[in-house]
mmCIF file of C-alpha atoms in Angstrom:
data_model
loop_
_atom_site.group_PDB
_atom_site.id
_atom_site.type_symbol
_atom_site.label_atom_id
_atom_site.label_comp_id
_atom_site.label_asym_id
_atom_site.label_seq_id
_atom_site.Cartn_x
_atom_site.Cartn_y
_atom_site.Cartn_z
ATOM 1 C CA UNK A 25 -0.256 0.526 -0.090
ATOM 2 C CA UNK A 26 1.346 3.430 -0.583
ATOM 3 C CA UNK A 27 2.158 5.778 1.714
ATOM 4 C CA UNK A 28 -0.877 8.748 2.431
ATOM 5 C CA UNK A 29 1.054 11.778 1.394
ATOM 6 C CA UNK A 30 0.422 14.863 3.512
ATOM 7 C CA UNK A 31 -2.432 16.684 1.128
ATOM 8 C CA UNK A 32 -4.307 13.797 1.411
ATOM 9 C CA UNK A 33 -3.720 13.436 4.970
ATOM 10 C CA UNK A 34 -4.648 16.599 6.059
ATOM 11 C CA UNK A 35 -7.660 15.649 3.576
ATOM 12 C CA UNK A 36 -9.159 13.080 5.351
ATOM 13 C CA UNK A 37 -9.668 15.397 7.848
ATOM 14 C CA UNK A 38 -11.765 17.687 6.893
ATOM 15 C CA UNK A 39 -13.754 15.041 5.447
ATOM 16 C CA UNK A 40 -15.333 14.612 8.580
ATOM 17 C CA UNK A 41 -16.414 18.521 8.448
ATOM 18 C CA UNK A 42 -20.137 18.496 7.727
ATOM 19 C CA UNK A 43 -21.831 20.149 4.170
ATOM 20 C CA UNK A 44 -20.449 24.138 3.284
ATOM 21 C CA UNK A 45 -23.654 24.837 3.676
ATOM 22 C CA UNK A 46 -23.459 25.043 7.804
ATOM 23 C CA UNK A 47 -21.559 27.265 9.346
ATOM 24 C CA UNK A 48 -18.572 25.454 11.579
ATOM 25 C CA UNK A 49 -15.522 26.090 13.209
ATOM 26 C CA UNK A 50 -13.068 23.260 12.054
ATOM 27 C CA UNK A 51 -9.855 22.209 14.922
ATOM 28 C CA UNK A 52 -7.744 19.968 13.042
ATOM 29 C CA UNK A 53 -4.785 17.944 14.135
ATOM 30 C CA UNK A 54 -2.600 16.503 12.198
ATOM 31 C CA UNK A 55 1.080 15.563 10.881
ATOM 32 C CA UNK A 56 3.297 16.935 8.826
ATOM 33 C CA UNK A 57 6.552 16.613 8.211
ATOM 34 C CA UNK A 58 6.708 13.890 10.690
ATOM 35 C CA UNK A 59 5.419 16.985 13.439
ATOM 36 C CA UNK A 60 1.896 17.365 15.612
ATOM 37 C CA UNK A 61 0.370 20.475 14.008
ATOM 38 C CA UNK A 62 -3.296 21.857 14.295
ATOM 39 C CA UNK A 63 -5.022 24.375 12.997
ATOM 40 C CA UNK A 64 -8.292 26.289 13.857
ATOM 41 C CA UNK A 65 -11.090 26.459 10.483
ATOM 42 C CA UNK A 66 -14.105 28.894 10.540
ATOM 43 C CA UNK A 67 -16.350 27.961 7.212
ATOM 44 C CA UNK A 68 -19.306 30.626 7.147
ATOM 45 C CA UNK A 69 -22.872 29.418 5.956
ATOM 46 C CA UNK A 70 -23.620 29.549 2.049
ATOM 47 C CA UNK A 71 -20.575 30.121 0.684
ATOM 48 C CA UNK A 72 -19.180 29.414 -3.112
ATOM 49 C CA UNK A 73 -15.678 30.171 -4.387
ATOM 50 C CA UNK A 74 -14.724 31.720 -0.814
ATOM 51 C CA UNK A 75 -12.100 34.127 -0.632
ATOM 52 C CA UNK A 76 -9.510 32.215 2.709
ATOM 53 C CA UNK A 77 -7.719 34.800 5.232
ATOM 54 C CA UNK A 78 -4.771 33.627 7.780
ATOM 55 C CA UNK A 79 -5.054 34.820 10.898
ATOM 56 C CA UNK A 80 -1.197 34.340 12.552
ATOM 57 C CA UNK A 81 -0.789 34.527 16.028
ATOM 58 C CA UNK A 82 2.456 35.931 17.822
ATOM 59 C CA UNK A 83 5.073 34.399 19.729
ATOM 60 C CA UNK A 84 3.950 32.331 22.558
ATOM 61 C CA UNK A 85 0.375 31.937 21.124
ATOM 62 C CA UNK A 86 -2.289 29.564 19.123
ATOM 63 C CA UNK A 87 -5.429 29.572 16.470
ATOM 64 C CA UNK A 88 -7.775 29.050 19.111
ATOM 65 C CA UNK A 89 -6.722 31.778 21.355
ATOM 66 C CA UNK A 90 -5.714 34.365 18.102
ATOM 67 C CA UNK A 91 -9.492 33.786 17.076
ATOM 68 C CA UNK A 92 -10.485 35.159 20.036
ATOM 69 C CA UNK A 93 -8.212 38.094 20.259
ATOM 70 C CA UNK A 94 -9.160 38.731 16.721
ATOM 71 C CA UNK A 95 -12.849 38.313 16.140
ATOM 72 C CA UNK A 96 -12.045 37.167 12.402
ATOM 73 C CA UNK A 97 -14.854 34.803 13.220
ATOM 74 C CA UNK A 98 -17.523 37.560 13.183
ATOM 75 C CA UNK A 99 -15.796 39.254 9.760
ATOM 76 C CA UNK A 100 -15.310 36.540 8.180
ATOM 77 C CA UNK A 101 -19.343 35.783 8.726
ATOM 78 C CA UNK A 102 -20.630 38.739 7.586
ATOM 79 C CA UNK A 103 -18.238 38.216 4.544
ATOM 80 C CA UNK A 104 -17.901 35.241 3.492
ATOM 81 C CA UNK A 105 -14.450 34.164 3.774
ATOM 82 C CA UNK A 106 -12.945 31.692 5.312
ATOM 83 C CA UNK A 107 -10.678 31.951 8.152
ATOM 84 C CA UNK A 108 -7.132 29.860 8.983
ATOM 85 C CA UNK A 109 -5.825 30.482 12.118
ATOM 86 C CA UNK A 110 -2.717 27.746 12.493
ATOM 87 C CA UNK A 111 -0.882 27.278 15.391
ATOM 88 C CA UNK A 112 2.870 27.396 15.707
ATOM 89 C CA UNK A 113 5.020 24.663 17.036
ATOM 90 C CA UNK A 114 5.390 26.073 20.563
ATOM 91 C CA UNK A 115 4.061 28.540 20.329
ATOM 92 C CA UNK A 116 6.915 29.908 18.038
ATOM 93 C CA UNK A 117 6.867 30.330 14.349
ATOM 94 C CA UNK A 118 9.864 29.671 11.661
ATOM 95 C CA UNK A 119 11.127 32.687 10.196
ATOM 96 C CA UNK A 120 12.344 31.663 7.134
ATOM 97 C CA UNK A 121 11.213 29.656 4.303
ATOM 98 C CA UNK A 122 11.949 26.314 6.046
ATOM 99 C CA UNK A 123 9.442 24.746 8.034
ATOM 100 C CA UNK A 124 5.853 26.574 8.445
ATOM 101 C CA UNK A 125 5.807 27.958 4.569
ATOM 102 C CA UNK A 126 5.364 24.814 3.255
ATOM 103 C CA UNK A 127 3.069 24.034 6.004
ATOM 104 C CA UNK A 128 0.904 27.517 5.937
ATOM 105 C CA UNK A 129 0.743 26.467 1.988
ATOM 106 C CA UNK A 130 -0.047 22.904 2.464
ATOM 107 C CA UNK A 131 -3.491 23.647 4.703
ATOM 108 C CA UNK A 132 -4.087 26.078 1.879
ATOM 109 C CA UNK A 133 -4.707 23.225 -0.891
ATOM 110 C CA UNK A 134 -6.037 21.050 1.712
ATOM 111 C CA UNK A 135 -8.951 24.069 1.895
ATOM 112 C CA UNK A 136 -9.229 24.479 -1.090
ATOM 113 C CA UNK A 137 -10.283 20.479 -2.355
ATOM 114 C CA UNK A 138 -12.783 20.570 0.185
ATOM 115 C CA UNK A 139 -14.608 23.533 -0.476
ATOM 116 C CA UNK A 140 -13.723 25.118 -3.831
ATOM 117 C CA UNK A 141 -12.344 28.691 -2.176
ATOM 118 C CA UNK A 142 -11.355 31.514 -4.862
ATOM 119 C CA UNK A 143 -7.705 31.323 -5.104
ATOM 120 C CA UNK A 144 -8.026 34.804 -6.461
ATOM 121 C CA UNK A 145 -8.491 36.118 -3.059
ATOM 122 C CA UNK A 146 -6.463 34.695 -0.453
ATOM 123 C CA UNK A 147 -4.920 36.671 2.105
ATOM 124 C CA UNK A 148 -2.484 36.965 5.472
ATOM 125 C CA UNK A 149 -2.494 38.883 8.749
ATOM 126 C CA UNK A 150 -0.567 38.320 11.490
ATOM 127 C CA UNK A 151 0.386 39.573 14.538
ATOM 128 C CA UNK A 152 4.274 40.206 16.129
ATOM 129 C CA UNK A 153 6.190 36.582 14.891
ATOM 130 C CA UNK A 154 2.982 36.068 12.577
ATOM 131 C CA UNK A 155 3.331 39.617 11.452
ATOM 132 C CA UNK A 156 6.928 38.549 9.891
ATOM 133 C CA UNK A 157 5.193 35.232 8.778
ATOM 134 C CA UNK A 158 2.638 38.061 6.498
ATOM 135 C CA UNK A 159 5.724 39.971 5.474
ATOM 136 C CA UNK A 160 7.023 36.858 4.714
ATOM 137 C CA UNK A 161 5.127 35.122 2.753
ATOM 138 C CA UNK A 162 4.098 38.181 0.642
ATOM 139 C CA UNK A 163 7.903 38.648 -0.552
ATOM 140 C CA UNK A 164 8.427 34.757 -1.169
ATOM 141 C CA UNK A 165 4.967 33.321 -2.632
ATOM 142 C CA UNK A 166 3.058 36.720 -4.325
ATOM 143 C CA UNK A 167 1.500 33.723 -7.035
ATOM 144 C CA UNK A 168 -0.365 32.559 -4.378
ATOM 145 C CA UNK A 169 -1.237 35.738 -1.432
ATOM 146 C CA UNK A 170 -2.767 38.393 -3.016
ATOM 147 C CA UNK A 171 -2.262 40.781 -0.082
ATOM 148 C CA UNK A 172 -1.056 40.807 3.116
ATOM 149 C CA UNK A 173 -1.255 42.800 6.508
ATOM 150 C CA UNK A 174 1.642 42.608 8.965
ATOM 151 C CA UNK A 175 0.488 43.983 12.453
ATOM 152 C CA UNK A 176 3.888 44.752 14.558
ATOM 153 C CA UNK A 177 6.130 42.545 12.849
ATOM 154 C CA UNK A 178 8.761 43.086 10.474
ATOM 155 C CA UNK A 179 10.544 41.728 6.783
ATOM 156 C CA UNK A 180 12.552 38.280 7.880
ATOM 157 C CA UNK A 181 16.294 38.382 8.305
ATOM 158 C CA UNK A 182 16.519 36.619 4.806
ATOM 159 C CA UNK A 183 17.386 38.380 1.479
ATOM 160 C CA UNK A 184 14.883 40.599 0.076
ATOM 161 C CA UNK A 185 17.432 41.833 -2.683
ATOM 162 C CA UNK A 186 15.462 39.935 -5.371
ATOM 163 C CA UNK A 187 12.380 41.140 -7.309
ATOM 164 C CA UNK A 188 9.109 40.327 -6.432
ATOM 165 C CA UNK A 189 7.718 38.072 -8.907
ATOM 166 C CA UNK A 190 4.857 39.864 -8.780
ATOM 167 C CA UNK A 191 3.873 43.378 -6.796
ATOM 168 C CA UNK A 192 1.941 42.824 -3.397
ATOM 169 C CA UNK A 193 -0.227 45.227 -1.530
ATOM 170 C CA UNK A 194 0.648 45.601 1.777
ATOM 171 C CA UNK A 195 -1.098 47.274 4.791
ATOM 172 C CA UNK A 196 1.788 47.339 7.579
ATOM 173 C CA UNK A 197 -0.011 48.737 11.022
ATOM 174 C CA UNK A 198 1.945 49.822 13.889
ATOM 175 C CA UNK A 199 2.335 51.481 17.042
ATOM 176 C CA UNK A 200 4.664 54.505 18.045
ATOM 177 C CA UNK A 201 5.602 53.254 21.065
ATOM 178 C CA UNK A 202 5.531 49.607 20.131
ATOM 179 C CA UNK A 203 8.631 47.526 21.214
ATOM 180 C CA UNK A 204 10.269 48.218 17.866
ATOM 181 C CA UNK A 205 10.558 52.172 17.324
ATOM 182 C CA UNK A 206 8.889 53.744 14.401
ATOM 183 C CA UNK A 207 12.471 53.881 11.964
ATOM 184 C CA UNK A 208 12.170 50.019 11.935
ATOM 185 C CA UNK A 209 9.213 49.847 10.599
ATOM 186 C CA UNK A 210 9.850 52.412 8.363
ATOM 187 C CA UNK A 211 12.751 50.564 6.874
ATOM 188 C CA UNK A 212 10.428 47.900 5.888
ATOM 189 C CA UNK A 213 7.470 50.301 4.455
ATOM 190 C CA UNK A 214 10.867 51.768 2.458
ATOM 191 C CA UNK A 215 11.717 48.163 1.879
ATOM 192 C CA UNK A 216 8.072 46.960 0.415
ATOM 193 C CA UNK A 217 7.590 50.447 -1.575
ATOM 194 C CA UNK A 218 10.860 49.606 -3.723
ATOM 195 C CA UNK A 219 10.299 46.406 -4.071
ATOM 196 C CA UNK A 220 6.866 47.494 -5.328
ATOM 197 C CA UNK A 221 7.357 49.871 -7.898
ATOM 198 C CA UNK A 222 5.285 52.629 -5.607
ATOM 199 C CA UNK A 223 5.263 55.974 -7.614
ATOM 200 C CA UNK A 224 6.587 58.602 -4.428
ATOM 201 C CA UNK A 225 4.752 61.230 -5.518
ATOM 202 C CA UNK A 226 1.325 59.497 -4.834
ATOM 203 C CA UNK A 227 2.114 59.740 -1.027
ATOM 204 C CA UNK A 228 -1.022 60.710 0.560
ATOM 205 C CA UNK A 229 -1.376 60.877 4.646
ATOM 206 C CA UNK A 230 -4.389 61.134 6.732
ATOM 207 C CA UNK A 231 -4.445 61.977 10.842
ATOM 208 C CA UNK A 232 -6.542 61.561 12.121
ATOM 209 C CA UNK A 233 -8.550 58.378 10.601
ATOM 210 C CA UNK A 234 -10.467 57.680 10.626
ATOM 211 C CA UNK A 235 -11.243 61.621 9.999
ATOM 212 C CA UNK A 236 -14.588 61.028 11.067
ATOM 213 C CA UNK A 237 -13.078 60.366 14.683
ATOM 214 C CA UNK A 238 -11.851 63.267 16.058
ATOM 215 C CA UNK A 239 -9.946 61.559 18.382
ATOM 216 C CA UNK A 240 -8.939 59.335 16.876
ATOM 217 C CA UNK A 241 -4.918 58.835 17.187
ATOM 218 C CA UNK A 242 -3.887 57.286 13.796
ATOM 219 C CA UNK A 243 -2.151 58.091 11.026
ATOM 220 C CA UNK A 244 -2.460 56.173 7.646
ATOM 221 C CA UNK A 245 -0.424 56.952 4.819
ATOM 222 C CA UNK A 246 -0.521 55.302 1.444
ATOM 223 C CA UNK A 247 1.806 54.947 -1.559
ATOM 224 C CA UNK A 248 0.215 53.704 -5.685
ATOM 225 C CA UNK A 249 2.363 50.993 -7.004
ATOM 226 C CA UNK A 250 2.699 49.104 -10.017
ATOM 227 C CA UNK A 251 0.227 46.886 -11.342
ATOM 228 C CA UNK A 252 -1.955 48.545 -9.230
ATOM 229 C CA UNK A 253 -0.768 47.659 -6.207
ATOM 230 C CA UNK A 254 -0.362 49.415 -2.329
ATOM 231 C CA UNK A 255 1.736 50.007 0.086
ATOM 232 C CA UNK A 256 -0.063 51.086 3.118
ATOM 233 C CA UNK A 257 0.461 51.921 6.892
ATOM 234 C CA UNK A 258 -1.240 52.854 9.961
ATOM 235 C CA UNK A 259 0.591 53.965 12.792
ATOM 236 C CA UNK A 260 -0.989 54.508 15.983
ATOM 237 C CA UNK A 261 0.565 57.928 17.722
ATOM 238 C CA UNK A 262 1.217 56.478 21.147
ATOM 239 C CA UNK A 263 0.478 52.748 20.870
ATOM 240 C CA UNK A 264 2.088 49.554 22.288
ATOM 241 C CA UNK A 265 2.728 45.946 20.958
ATOM 242 C CA UNK A 266 -0.751 45.249 20.201
ATOM 243 C CA UNK A 267 -3.633 44.670 17.958
ATOM 244 C CA UNK A 268 -5.851 47.305 18.639
ATOM 245 C CA UNK A 269 -9.452 46.912 19.006
ATOM 246 C CA UNK A 270 -10.476 49.910 19.847
ATOM 247 C CA UNK A 271 -12.161 52.426 18.242
ATOM 248 C CA UNK A 272 -12.332 55.283 20.658
ATOM 249 C CA UNK A 273 -8.847 56.660 19.497
ATOM 250 C CA UNK A 274 -7.882 53.618 17.336
ATOM 251 C CA UNK A 275 -8.973 51.632 15.178
ATOM 252 C CA UNK A 276 -10.317 47.482 14.659
ATOM 253 C CA UNK A 277 -7.694 45.885 13.051
ATOM 254 C CA UNK A 278 -9.555 43.043 11.653
ATOM 255 C CA UNK A 279 -12.259 45.620 10.458
ATOM 256 C CA UNK A 280 -8.808 47.226 8.644
ATOM 257 C CA UNK A 281 -7.407 44.343 7.346
ATOM 258 C CA UNK A 282 -10.145 43.123 5.633
ATOM 259 C CA UNK A 283 -11.306 46.590 4.290
ATOM 260 C CA UNK A 284 -7.960 46.156 2.844
ATOM 261 C CA UNK A 285 -7.939 42.986 1.634
ATOM 262 C CA UNK A 286 -11.263 43.284 -0.332
ATOM 263 C CA UNK A 287 -9.941 45.360 -2.911
ATOM 264 C CA UNK A 288 -7.214 43.255 -4.176
ATOM 265 C CA UNK A 289 -6.863 39.668 -6.240
ATOM 266 C CA UNK A 290 -3.537 38.392 -7.940
ATOM 267 C CA UNK A 291 -5.320 39.616 -11.378
ATOM 268 C CA UNK A 292 -6.164 42.471 -10.723
ATOM 269 C CA UNK A 293 -6.097 45.575 -8.236
ATOM 270 C CA UNK A 294 -8.431 48.062 -7.351
ATOM 271 C CA UNK A 295 -6.063 51.227 -6.646
ATOM 272 C CA UNK A 296 -5.112 53.695 -9.483
ATOM 273 C CA UNK A 297 -1.487 53.005 -11.347
ATOM 274 C CA UNK A 298 1.593 54.969 -10.382
ATOM 275 C CA UNK A 299 1.842 58.500 -11.400
ATOM 276 C CA UNK A 300 -2.435 58.678 -11.705
ATOM 277 C CA UNK A 301 -3.348 61.204 -9.752
ATOM 278 C CA UNK A 302 -6.179 61.074 -7.448
ATOM 279 C CA UNK A 303 -8.343 63.101 -5.810
ATOM 280 C CA UNK A 304 -6.419 64.185 -2.935
ATOM 281 C CA UNK A 305 -3.193 65.719 -3.336
ATOM 282 C CA UNK A 306 -0.439 65.079 -0.952
ATOM 283 C CA UNK A 307 2.766 67.277 0.088
ATOM 284 C CA UNK A 308 5.774 65.476 -0.097
ATOM 285 C CA UNK A 309 8.143 66.794 3.227
ATOM 286 C CA UNK A 310 12.183 66.415 2.746
ATOM 287 C CA UNK A 311 14.962 67.843 5.057
ATOM 288 C CA UNK A 312 18.243 69.336 3.899
ATOM 289 C CA UNK A 313 20.847 71.543 6.039
ATOM 290 C CA UNK A 314 18.348 72.186 8.745
ATOM 291 C CA UNK A 315 15.649 73.919 6.541
ATOM 292 C CA UNK A 316 12.117 71.710 5.157
ATOM 293 C CA UNK A 317 11.097 71.835 1.990
ATOM 294 C CA UNK A 318 7.647 70.894 0.899
ATOM 295 C CA UNK A 319 7.211 69.691 -2.855
ATOM 296 C CA UNK A 320 3.896 72.063 -3.361
ATOM 297 C CA UNK A 321 4.717 75.435 -2.742
ATOM 298 C CA UNK A 322 1.934 76.716 -4.295
ATOM 299 C CA UNK A 323 -0.413 79.058 -1.490
ATOM 300 C CA UNK A 324 1.259 77.093 1.878
ATOM 301 C CA UNK A 325 0.472 79.669 4.191
ATOM 302 C CA UNK A 326 2.305 78.127 7.527
ATOM 303 C CA UNK A 327 3.043 75.003 8.876
ATOM 304 C CA UNK A 328 3.488 72.659 12.161
ATOM 305 C CA UNK A 329 5.742 70.202 13.136
ATOM 306 C CA UNK A 330 4.987 67.920 15.883
ATOM 307 C CA UNK A 331 6.297 64.229 17.194
ATOM 308 C CA UNK A 332 4.797 60.806 16.346
ATOM 309 C CA UNK A 333 2.748 61.734 20.181
ATOM 310 C CA UNK A 334 1.206 65.169 19.130
ATOM 311 C CA UNK A 335 3.751 67.304 20.806
ATOM 312 C CA UNK A 336 3.933 70.323 18.728
ATOM 313 C CA UNK A 337 8.265 71.535 18.477
ATOM 314 C CA UNK A 338 7.530 74.015 16.017
ATOM 315 C CA UNK A 339 4.903 76.300 14.428
ATOM 316 C CA UNK A 340 6.243 79.114 11.198
ATOM 317 C CA UNK A 341 5.244 80.726 8.174
ATOM 318 C CA UNK A 342 6.213 78.713 5.388
ATOM 319 C CA UNK A 343 7.693 80.932 1.968
ATOM 320 C CA UNK A 344 7.243 79.355 -1.436
ATOM 321 C CA UNK A 345 7.234 75.817 0.285
ATOM 322 C CA UNK A 346 10.434 76.231 2.837
ATOM 323 C CA UNK A 347 11.091 76.821 6.009
ATOM 324 C CA UNK A 348 13.698 76.611 8.899
ATOM 325 C CA UNK A 349 13.722 73.785 11.211
ATOM 326 C CA UNK A 350 17.684 74.412 12.633
ATOM 327 C CA UNK A 351 16.667 72.201 16.340
ATOM 328 C CA UNK A 352 15.715 69.198 14.101
ATOM 329 C CA UNK A 353 16.132 65.758 15.384
ATOM 330 C CA UNK A 354 17.124 62.547 13.891
ATOM 331 C CA UNK A 355 13.797 60.639 13.422
ATOM 332 C CA UNK A 356 10.523 61.028 12.074
ATOM 333 C CA UNK A 357 8.164 64.319 12.592
ATOM 334 C CA UNK A 358 4.463 64.634 11.129
ATOM 335 C CA UNK A 359 3.883 68.034 9.039
ATOM 336 C CA UNK A 360 0.610 69.849 8.834
ATOM 337 C CA UNK A 361 0.682 72.397 6.090
ATOM 338 C CA UNK A 362 -2.047 75.077 5.958
ATOM 339 C CA UNK A 363 -3.136 76.985 2.893
ATOM 340 C CA UNK A 364 -6.395 77.691 1.076
ATOM 341 C CA UNK A 365 -7.530 74.169 0.921
ATOM 342 C CA UNK A 366 -7.239 73.263 4.509
ATOM 343 C CA UNK A 367 -4.862 71.005 6.567
ATOM 344 C CA UNK A 368 -2.447 68.395 4.203
ATOM 345 C CA UNK A 369 -0.408 66.313 6.260
ATOM 346 C CA UNK A 370 3.201 64.724 5.791
ATOM 347 C CA UNK A 371 5.842 62.860 7.451
ATOM 348 C CA UNK A 372 8.962 64.281 7.327
ATOM 349 C CA UNK A 373 12.130 62.205 8.299
ATOM 350 C CA UNK A 374 15.465 63.790 9.396
ATOM 351 C CA UNK A 375 18.342 61.947 8.872
#
């Protein structure tokens, strides 16, 4: 008798599940590459060729606990996507394209066999170590994942110098008081801007985000990139190492992630092409020799410079798109430019 393959072994586990017309939560326990593995899968009622979203937990977590933390099942039921919550061995993920990436890909193949998913709409999000996994899968497997959304997680330590096979839309979320500093997240974001061939002239910034919540401490920045992809980051001012769910001053991360994901597929994306103007033009700010230069000098009257925690460090008039900032220290600042059109925000990186 032939020894069953890993995929056929996983398929046997799923064959015990009820019909796809019934809402169900499935816990899978199985062997992959000689090791015991576990995943929780939420299958909404009434699905037909559903999207798939991976929710990847952080260090010391589990699929079951992360399902509770993210409340992903509620969104999955409403939006009719399958939510997969895999568990790492011993609560810790492998950061390289070795043990865990093939496991996650095999899990997708198995779910597809049972539920006939939409392979054009497969996504991955994760927190902390799970954010590393999300970054890594986006770079290593752009043929599988239509978009990714790391939360408080970095690009793994492997090299990303090789060109990516396909631009991958990415939403990165982090707190300015995270365990990693803002500069380290900006390094990752700048890496993705290069990988995705973004047009930096399309940069737009919004604070507060959403605009309807004046108490929000979230700043959102967006770049339009090649083949309709985007690089977006939400920085939570004074936020920590967390998966925010508080909509009073932050955002519901699970809702934000899905709102981003559902705009993209493997073969077609919803954003404008690089160089195409959109409805809310941005102002780029650059720093040189103690002076700030604003990219759009027309009718800018004044500017306010603040730290990412909201502390104002400078308020001044603007002359032909320039103003002096002699006491600037190294770091990232928020520039609010004032003109007859109101206010526009941009980030200033002081090297």
